[in-house]
Short mmCIF file of C-alpha atoms in Angstrom, two decimals:
data_model
loop_
_atom_site.label_atom_id
_atom_site.label_comp_id
_atom_site.label_asym_id
_atom_site.label_seq_id
_atom_site.Cartn_x
_atom_site.Cartn_y
_atom_site.Cartn_z
CA UNK A 1 6.74 -100.74 -28.64
CA UNK A 2 4.64 -100.51 -30.12
CA UNK A 3 1.00 -101.55 -30.81
CA UNK A 4 -2.35 -102.02 -33.15
CA UNK A 5 -4.33 -103.51 -35.69
CA UNK A 6 -2.89 -107.33 -36.82
CA UNK A 7 -2.77 -105.78 -40.36
CA UNK A 8 -1.06 -102.80 -39.18
CA UNK A 9 1.52 -104.99 -36.85
CA UNK A 10 2.64 -107.42 -39.67
CA UNK A 11 3.22 -104.14 -42.12
CA UNK A 12 5.62 -103.03 -39.82
CA UNK A 13 7.33 -106.21 -39.37
CA UNK A 14 7.73 -106.47 -43.10
CA UNK A 15 8.95 -102.73 -43.75
CA UNK A 16 10.98 -103.12 -40.75
CA UNK A 17 12.47 -106.72 -42.28
CA UNK A 18 13.17 -105.54 -45.39
CA UNK A 19 14.74 -102.45 -44.80
CA UNK A 20 16.97 -105.18 -41.69
CA UNK A 21 15.63 -103.04 -38.72
CA UNK A 22 16.77 -105.08 -35.58
CA UNK A 23 13.28 -106.49 -34.72
CA UNK A 24 11.57 -107.76 -31.38
CA UNK A 25 8.52 -109.68 -32.65
CA UNK A 26 5.64 -110.12 -30.22
CA UNK A 27 3.39 -112.99 -30.86
CA UNK A 28 0.24 -113.94 -28.48
CA UNK A 29 0.93 -117.81 -27.78
CA UNK A 30 4.81 -115.85 -26.04
CA UNK A 31 1.99 -114.85 -23.36
CA UNK A 32 0.78 -118.11 -21.84
CA UNK A 33 4.82 -119.70 -22.37
CA UNK A 34 6.51 -117.91 -19.67
CA UNK A 35 10.00 -119.07 -20.97
CA UNK A 36 12.12 -117.53 -23.03
CA UNK A 37 12.82 -120.06 -24.92
CA UNK A 38 9.02 -121.60 -25.13
CA UNK A 39 8.79 -117.83 -26.16
CA UNK A 40 11.34 -118.76 -28.36
CA UNK A 41 9.57 -122.35 -30.12
CA UNK A 42 6.36 -120.30 -29.84
CA UNK A 43 7.35 -118.21 -32.43
CA UNK A 44 9.42 -119.80 -34.39
CA UNK A 45 6.43 -122.21 -35.03
CA UNK A 46 3.67 -119.36 -36.70
CA UNK A 47 4.14 -119.31 -40.25
CA UNK A 48 6.47 -116.11 -40.90
CA UNK A 49 3.87 -114.59 -43.93
CA UNK A 50 1.02 -114.34 -41.32
CA UNK A 51 1.94 -113.83 -37.92
CA UNK A 52 -0.43 -113.32 -34.78
CA UNK A 53 1.03 -110.44 -33.40
CA UNK A 54 0.88 -108.33 -31.11
CA UNK A 55 3.04 -106.10 -30.15
CA UNK A 56 6.77 -105.14 -31.95
CA UNK A 57 9.21 -103.39 -30.91
CA UNK A 58 11.97 -101.68 -33.67
CA UNK A 59 15.56 -100.30 -33.29
CA UNK A 60 17.96 -98.76 -36.15
CA UNK A 61 17.46 -95.29 -38.48
CA UNK A 62 14.70 -92.54 -36.39
CA UNK A 63 14.02 -92.18 -40.37
CA UNK A 64 12.91 -96.00 -41.34
CA UNK A 65 11.86 -96.83 -37.80
CA UNK A 66 9.34 -94.20 -38.39
CA UNK A 67 8.10 -95.20 -41.95
CA UNK A 68 8.17 -99.08 -40.46
CA UNK A 69 5.21 -98.14 -37.53
CA UNK A 70 3.29 -95.38 -38.91
CA UNK A 71 -0.30 -95.20 -38.17
CA UNK A 72 1.08 -98.16 -34.84
CA UNK A 73 1.00 -96.21 -31.55
CA UNK A 74 2.88 -97.12 -28.86
CA UNK A 75 2.11 -99.36 -26.48
CA UNK A 76 1.18 -97.57 -22.55
#
């Protein structure tokens, strides 16, 4: 799980999506629902090109992940 400012997270999300990495994005509204299905609904309600990201988890080849998350920090 990585964290960073909104612009950094959005850039990482776009790079990861373009490189077809496995993504687990977390938007701010998800922390108000408490339920998995509700989390999915609030994520889908976000505009795809302007997600209110607060964190992102990625899986894929090390080099591709490293390029996507360059400048972000691991969540403690």
